[in-house]
GROMACS .gro file of C-alpha atoms in nm:
model
  311
    1MET     CA    1   1.071  -1.211  -1.164
    2ALA     CA    2   1.144  -0.811  -1.098
    3LYS     CA    3   1.399  -0.547  -1.265
    4ARG     CA    4   1.672  -0.474  -1.015
    5ILE     CA    5   1.775  -0.103  -0.990
    6SER     CA    6   2.037   0.115  -0.803
    7ILE     CA    7   2.082   0.453  -0.808
    8ILE     CA    8   2.449   0.515  -0.644
    9ASN     CA    9   2.696   0.784  -0.648
   10PHE     CA   10   2.934   0.857  -0.437
   11LYS     CA   11   2.893   1.208  -0.425
   12GLY     CA   12   2.552   1.336  -0.198
   13GLY     CA   13   2.329   1.578  -0.310
   14VAL     CA   14   2.328   1.575  -0.667
   15GLY     CA   15   1.976   1.456  -0.709
   16LYS     CA   16   1.941   1.037  -0.600
   17THR     CA   17   1.689   0.975  -0.363
   18THR     CA   18   1.460   1.243  -0.591
   19LEU     CA   19   1.493   1.015  -0.913
   20ALA     CA   20   1.403   0.719  -0.730
   21PHE     CA   21   1.120   0.825  -0.601
   22HIS     CA   22   1.004   0.986  -0.965
   23LEU     CA   23   1.089   0.712  -1.090
   24GLY     CA   24   0.927   0.498  -0.852
   25THR     CA   25   0.621   0.637  -0.884
   26GLY     CA   26   0.619   0.686  -1.199
   27LEU     CA   27   0.627   0.349  -1.296
   28ALA     CA   28   0.385   0.330  -1.072
   29CYS     CA   29   0.064   0.559  -1.217
   30LEU     CA   30   0.211   0.553  -1.588
   31ASN     CA   31   0.222   0.148  -1.588
   32ASN     CA   32   0.054  -0.010  -1.313
   33ASP     CA   33   0.358  -0.149  -1.258
   34ARG     CA   34   0.457  -0.256  -0.910
   35VAL     CA   35   0.803  -0.064  -0.756
   36LEU     CA   36   0.976  -0.168  -0.426
   37LEU     CA   37   1.220   0.109  -0.271
   38ILE     CA   38   1.452  -0.008  -0.097
   39ASP     CA   39   1.612   0.271   0.140
   40VAL     CA   40   1.928   0.200   0.181
   41ASP     CA   41   2.076   0.511   0.302
   42HIS     CA   42   2.087   0.539   0.681
   43GLN     CA   43   2.022   0.930   0.619
   44SER     CA   44   1.619   0.792   0.543
   45SER     CA   45   1.448   1.036   0.343
   46LEU     CA   46   1.369   0.886   0.088
   47SER     CA   47   1.191   0.690   0.364
   48ILE     CA   48   1.077   1.015   0.537
   49LEU     CA   49   0.927   1.121   0.138
   50CYS     CA   50   0.703   0.817   0.099
   51LEU     CA   51   0.589   0.771   0.451
   52ARG     CA   52   0.630   1.051   0.571
   53SER     CA   53   0.805   1.143   0.979
   54ASN     CA   54   0.510   1.003   1.131
   55GLY     CA   55   0.450   0.683   0.932
   56TRP     CA   56   0.845   0.568   0.865
   57GLU     CA   57   0.933   0.664   1.298
   58ARG     CA   58   0.629   0.444   1.259
   59ALA     CA   59   0.811   0.173   1.103
   60VAL     CA   60   1.058   0.196   1.237
   61ASN     CA   61   0.955   0.172   1.614
   62GLU     CA   62   0.739  -0.174   1.423
   63GLY     CA   63   1.053  -0.376   1.365
   64ARG     CA   64   1.025  -0.314   0.961
   65SER     CA   65   1.280  -0.167   0.789
   66VAL     CA   66   1.536  -0.255   0.652
   67SER     CA   67   1.803  -0.239   0.910
   68GLU     CA   68   1.655  -0.602   1.015
   69ILE     CA   69   1.826  -0.749   0.745
   70PHE     CA   70   2.138  -0.672   0.802
   71GLY     CA   71   2.129  -0.654   1.218
   72THR     CA   72   2.083  -1.031   1.170
   73PHE     CA   73   2.388  -1.089   0.973
   74VAL     CA   74   2.587  -0.873   1.354
   75GLY     CA   75   2.302  -0.989   1.601
   76SER     CA   76   2.214  -1.298   1.805
   77GLU     CA   77   1.900  -1.352   1.594
   78SER     CA   78   2.030  -1.527   1.251
   79LYS     CA   79   1.708  -1.575   1.105
   80LEU     CA   80   1.632  -1.300   0.861
   81PRO     CA   81   1.265  -1.110   0.796
   82GLY     CA   82   1.020  -1.178   0.558
   83THR     CA   83   0.766  -0.921   0.421
   84GLU     CA   84   0.638  -0.789   0.705
   85VAL     CA   85   0.889  -0.568   0.707
   86ILE     CA   86   0.741  -0.376   0.394
   87VAL     CA   87   0.532  -0.106   0.387
   88GLU     CA   88   0.226  -0.159   0.157
   89SER     CA   89   0.049   0.131  -0.079
   90PRO     CA   90   0.229   0.372   0.155
   91MET     CA   91   0.158   0.657  -0.024
   92ARG     CA   92  -0.204   0.561  -0.163
   93ASN     CA   93  -0.382   0.847   0.049
   94ILE     CA   94  -0.182   1.046  -0.165
   95ASP     CA   95  -0.288   0.986  -0.481
   96PRO     CA   96  -0.455   0.592  -0.605
   97ASP     CA   97  -0.245   0.611  -0.842
   98TYR     CA   98   0.015   0.476  -0.584
   99ASN     CA   99  -0.153   0.168  -0.440
  100THR     CA  100   0.093  -0.101  -0.637
  101MET     CA  101   0.425   0.062  -0.489
  102ASP     CA  102   0.549  -0.037  -0.121
  103VAL     CA  103   0.840   0.043   0.072
  104LEU     CA  104   1.145  -0.098   0.310
  105PRO     CA  105   1.230   0.196   0.500
  106ALA     CA  106   1.575   0.201   0.635
  107SER     CA  107   1.635   0.352   0.956
  108LEU     CA  108   1.939   0.611   1.128
  109GLN     CA  109   2.063   0.239   1.307
  110LEU     CA  110   2.180   0.089   0.980
  111ASP     CA  111   2.500   0.443   0.976
  112ASP     CA  112   2.610   0.166   1.353
  113ILE     CA  113   2.468  -0.200   1.149
  114GLU     CA  114   2.739  -0.057   0.945
  115ILE     CA  115   2.993  -0.033   1.089
  116GLU     CA  116   2.911  -0.387   1.250
  117LEU     CA  117   2.908  -0.569   0.920
  118THR     CA  118   3.249  -0.391   0.827
  119ALA     CA  119   3.398  -0.580   1.144
  120THR     CA  120   3.199  -0.860   1.229
  121HIS     CA  121   3.295  -1.198   1.103
  122GLN     CA  122   3.094  -1.579   1.112
  123GLY     CA  123   3.406  -1.891   0.995
  124ASN     CA  124   3.524  -1.874   0.752
  125ALA     CA  125   3.669  -1.569   0.710
  126ILE     CA  126   3.617  -1.578   0.318
  127ARG     CA  127   3.357  -1.719   0.385
  128SER     CA  128   3.172  -1.452   0.588
  129GLU     CA  129   3.259  -1.170   0.339
  130TRP     CA  130   3.095  -1.274   0.125
  131ASN     CA  131   2.760  -1.349   0.313
  132LYS     CA  132   2.774  -1.034   0.439
  133ARG     CA  133   2.777  -0.873   0.131
  134THR     CA  134   2.501  -1.071   0.012
  135LEU     CA  135   2.192  -1.094   0.304
  136LEU     CA  136   1.922  -0.842   0.006
  137CYS     CA  137   1.977  -1.160  -0.258
  138ARG     CA  138   1.959  -1.423   0.082
  139TRP     CA  139   1.709  -1.215   0.198
  140ILE     CA  140   1.489  -1.130  -0.135
  141GLU     CA  141   1.520  -1.565  -0.211
  142GLU     CA  142   1.377  -1.646   0.165
  143SER     CA  143   1.085  -1.357   0.133
  144GLY     CA  144   0.999  -1.475  -0.211
  145ILE     CA  145   0.961  -1.102  -0.303
  146ASP     CA  146   1.130  -1.113  -0.666
  147ASP     CA  147   0.814  -1.263  -0.790
  148THR     CA  148   0.595  -1.026  -0.669
  149TYR     CA  149   0.728  -0.693  -0.825
  150ASP     CA  150   0.818  -0.582  -1.148
  151TYR     CA  151   1.058  -0.299  -1.099
  152ILE     CA  152   1.346  -0.316  -0.689
  153ILE     CA  153   1.477   0.006  -0.667
  154PHE     CA  154   1.750   0.127  -0.417
  155ASP     CA  155   1.839   0.410  -0.327
  156CYS     CA  156   2.159   0.364  -0.235
  157PRO     CA  157   2.369   0.594  -0.062
  158PRO     CA  158   2.652   0.854  -0.164
  159ALA     CA  159   2.946   0.551  -0.034
  160THR     CA  160   3.006   0.254  -0.149
  161LYS     CA  161   3.107   0.000   0.139
  162ILE     CA  162   2.900  -0.303   0.231
  163VAL     CA  163   2.550  -0.180   0.176
  164SER     CA  164   2.556  -0.030  -0.145
  165GLN     CA  165   2.776  -0.388  -0.205
  166ASN     CA  166   2.472  -0.539  -0.109
  167ALA     CA  167   2.236  -0.340  -0.344
  168ILE     CA  168   2.552  -0.377  -0.572
  169ALA     CA  169   2.521  -0.757  -0.596
  170ALA     CA  170   2.126  -0.749  -0.637
  171SER     CA  171   2.077  -0.513  -0.906
  172HIS     CA  172   2.083  -0.574  -1.300
  173GLY     CA  173   2.143  -0.192  -1.330
  174TYR     CA  174   2.243   0.085  -1.202
  175VAL     CA  175   2.140   0.524  -1.296
  176ILE     CA  176   2.386   0.713  -1.145
  177PRO     CA  177   2.242   1.090  -1.163
  178VAL     CA  178   2.441   1.377  -1.202
  179ILE     CA  179   2.542   1.724  -1.176
  180PRO     CA  180   2.740   1.852  -1.507
  181GLU     CA  181   2.995   2.036  -1.275
  182ALA     CA  182   3.351   1.896  -1.305
  183VAL     CA  183   3.395   1.690  -0.979
  184MET     CA  184   3.028   1.420  -1.181
  185GLU     CA  185   3.345   1.456  -1.482
  186ARG     CA  186   3.611   1.332  -1.270
  187GLY     CA  187   3.444   1.184  -1.081
  188THR     CA  188   3.146   0.937  -1.246
  189PRO     CA  189   3.380   0.682  -1.443
  190HIS     CA  190   3.625   0.617  -1.130
  191LEU     CA  191   3.244   0.538  -0.987
  192LYS     CA  192   3.210   0.265  -1.284
  193ASP     CA  193   3.566   0.169  -1.272
  194MET     CA  194   3.399   0.112  -0.919
  195ILE     CA  195   3.107  -0.115  -0.977
  196GLN     CA  196   3.273  -0.338  -1.268
  197SER     CA  197   3.662  -0.335  -1.088
  198GLY     CA  198   3.619  -0.356  -0.818
  199ILE     CA  199   3.309  -0.475  -0.606
  200ASP     CA  200   3.103  -0.735  -0.873
  201ALA     CA  201   3.410  -0.842  -0.979
  202ARG     CA  202   3.567  -0.854  -0.593
  203LEU     CA  203   3.217  -1.012  -0.518
  204LYS     CA  204   3.284  -1.342  -0.868
  205ALA     CA  205   3.666  -1.372  -0.657
  206LEU     CA  206   3.408  -1.477  -0.351
  207ALA     CA  207   3.100  -1.613  -0.475
  208PRO     CA  208   3.241  -1.977  -0.608
  209MET     CA  209   3.303  -1.949  -0.183
  210GLY     CA  210   2.991  -1.823  -0.066
  211ASP     CA  211   2.705  -1.945   0.011
  212GLN     CA  212   2.467  -1.939  -0.299
  213ARG     CA  213   2.272  -1.651  -0.388
  214SER     CA  214   1.984  -1.701  -0.678
  215MET     CA  215   1.926  -1.324  -0.677
  216TYR     CA  216   2.285  -1.248  -0.708
  217VAL     CA  217   2.376  -1.036  -1.066
  218PRO     CA  218   2.760  -1.120  -1.195
  219ASP     CA  219   2.748  -0.879  -1.396
  220THR     CA  220   2.555  -0.543  -1.311
  221GLU     CA  221   2.461  -0.317  -1.637
  222LEU     CA  222   2.496   0.081  -1.633
  223VAL     CA  223   2.145   0.176  -1.714
  224GLY     CA  224   2.219   0.528  -1.825
  225LEU     CA  225   2.344   0.852  -1.684
  226VAL     CA  226   2.089   1.122  -1.545
  227ILE     CA  227   2.079   1.470  -1.557
  228THR     CA  228   1.981   1.633  -1.253
  229GLN     CA  229   2.017   1.984  -1.130
  230ILE     CA  230   2.147   2.213  -1.460
  231ARG     CA  231   2.083   2.521  -1.421
  232THR     CA  232   1.919   2.768  -1.679
  233SER     CA  233   1.982   3.128  -1.844
  234GLY     CA  234   1.974   3.313  -2.140
  235SER     CA  235   2.254   3.193  -2.293
  236HIS     CA  236   2.266   3.056  -2.691
  237SER     CA  237   2.228   2.709  -2.449
  238GLY     CA  238   1.977   2.780  -2.239
  239TYR     CA  239   2.194   2.658  -2.001
  240THR     CA  240   2.477   2.857  -1.749
  241ASN     CA  241   2.803   2.891  -1.944
  242ASP     CA  242   2.937   2.662  -1.648
  243HIS     CA  243   2.701   2.353  -1.703
  244THR     CA  244   2.714   2.392  -2.096
  245GLN     CA  245   3.050   2.364  -2.015
  246HIS     CA  246   3.056   2.027  -1.829
  247LEU     CA  247   2.728   1.912  -2.001
  248GLY     CA  248   2.910   1.873  -2.297
  249SER     CA  249   3.268   1.678  -2.220
  250LEU     CA  250   2.999   1.468  -1.986
  251GLN     CA  251   2.810   1.436  -2.347
  252ARG     CA  252   3.120   1.369  -2.542
  253ARG     CA  253   3.231   1.174  -2.228
  254TRP     CA  254   2.888   0.951  -2.167
  255GLY     CA  255   2.755   0.932  -2.584
  256THR     CA  256   2.427   0.762  -2.509
  257SER     CA  257   2.404   0.684  -2.220
  258LEU     CA  258   2.367   1.032  -2.016
  259LEU     CA  259   2.007   0.950  -2.047
  260ARG     CA  260   1.753   1.277  -2.207
  261PRO     CA  261   1.511   1.522  -2.080
  262TYR     CA  262   1.695   1.692  -1.852
  263ILE     CA  263   1.599   1.762  -1.509
  264VAL     CA  264   1.643   2.164  -1.485
  265HIS     CA  265   1.713   2.299  -1.125
  266GLY     CA  266   1.402   2.487  -0.980
  267THR     CA  267   1.156   2.544  -0.687
  268GLY     CA  268   0.960   2.295  -0.884
  269VAL     CA  269   1.098   2.003  -0.736
  270SER     CA  270   1.173   2.110  -0.418
  271GLU     CA  271   0.856   2.237  -0.374
  272ALA     CA  272   0.704   1.933  -0.401
  273LEU     CA  273   0.983   1.745  -0.209
  274THR     CA  274   0.857   1.990   0.082
  275ARG     CA  275   0.488   1.802   0.033
  276SER     CA  276   0.582   1.486   0.012
  277VAL     CA  277   0.465   1.428  -0.317
  278PRO     CA  278   0.625   1.361  -0.662
  279VAL     CA  279   0.619   1.616  -0.930
  280TYR     CA  280   0.362   1.440  -1.107
  281ASN     CA  281   0.012   1.588  -0.809
  282LEU     CA  282   0.209   1.920  -0.849
  283TRP     CA  283   0.138   1.967  -1.243
  284LYS     CA  284  -0.096   2.261  -1.219
  285THR     CA  285   0.130   2.501  -0.986
  286GLN     CA  286   0.382   2.765  -1.229
  287ASN     CA  287   0.646   2.537  -1.082
  288VAL     CA  288   0.653   2.213  -1.198
  289GLY     CA  289   0.290   2.248  -1.448
  290GLY     CA  290   0.513   2.615  -1.600
  291ARG     CA  291   0.818   2.473  -1.654
  292ASP     CA  292   0.746   2.190  -1.765
  293LEU     CA  293   0.880   1.924  -1.490
  294ASP     CA  294   0.634   1.692  -1.449
  295ARG     CA  295   0.662   1.580  -1.849
  296LYS     CA  296   0.988   1.568  -1.808
  297TYR     CA  297   0.973   1.367  -1.534
  298TYR     CA  298   0.743   1.142  -1.716
  299GLU     CA  299   0.994   1.092  -2.027
  300LEU     CA  300   1.281   1.025  -1.838
  301THR     CA  301   1.035   0.743  -1.697
  302GLU     CA  302   0.950   0.603  -2.046
  303GLU     CA  303   1.291   0.591  -2.130
  304LEU     CA  304   1.442   0.410  -1.837
  305LYS     CA  305   1.185   0.213  -1.783
  306ASN     CA  306   1.297   0.073  -2.161
  307ARG     CA  307   1.589   0.062  -2.072
  308ILE     CA  308   1.554  -0.151  -1.806
  309ASP     CA  309   1.322  -0.309  -1.916
  310ALA     CA  310   1.636  -0.524  -2.202
  311LEU     CA  311   1.909  -0.565  -1.985
   0.00000   0.00000   0.00000
């Protein structure tokens, strides 16, 4: 059975897609794990990273996207797709180490489908609310992919709407990428409470009145917080005063839930993403290898793997 994980945060620009990309590729190349990345963000950034623009457009035009799953609830066609919507080993030509990582892309149309999902009901209202929030659970079960992969990773949009709730419903755990800023100090506890007291609690209330879903996870656990884009300086801490202050607050609030190593802000990550490769492939460059970014992502992947495996 696959361990299923959501990468989620209310706020955009905190490195959700970057983390999902490096966790997926890291698990594939470090341990030869079988990984499925599922993009549930209509902006499709993860999909474009893995497939590049031409490959992503081709996949969407061929009907290979997560929209095909969600669209069954709002369209006239009620039959879920199978594994044909998955793009297999899209990065094998970049590096054979990523051969065991597959991708289920998103599409821009997912934003429209999200709106339709909110307004659409099928039959009994309570059962309908449950079914629209467990479409991913149903697809994973009926497609049989849970036995195909070691890890399934959902890259969520910066919101907790229905597509994100679908990911949480199917996930054993979730990871919150954060930047050490004041808004993260306030927002992260709220997000944790929203998942536990909001999404999970509502799903538990709906579950007895909905169709049975074997892939549904009643209690989605916090795997940890990942510090991203922390800014360095010549101060005693090695980080800017502002980030040092908020990092201290996060450490006091979250303790061992705050994972190490911290990922520093720099051009190395953006250079890698511009080339549609992980930092692992640019270890010889000054901006990546010279700043140990590849090693830090390897270590972070190992730490996340250990915590995810323990769920």
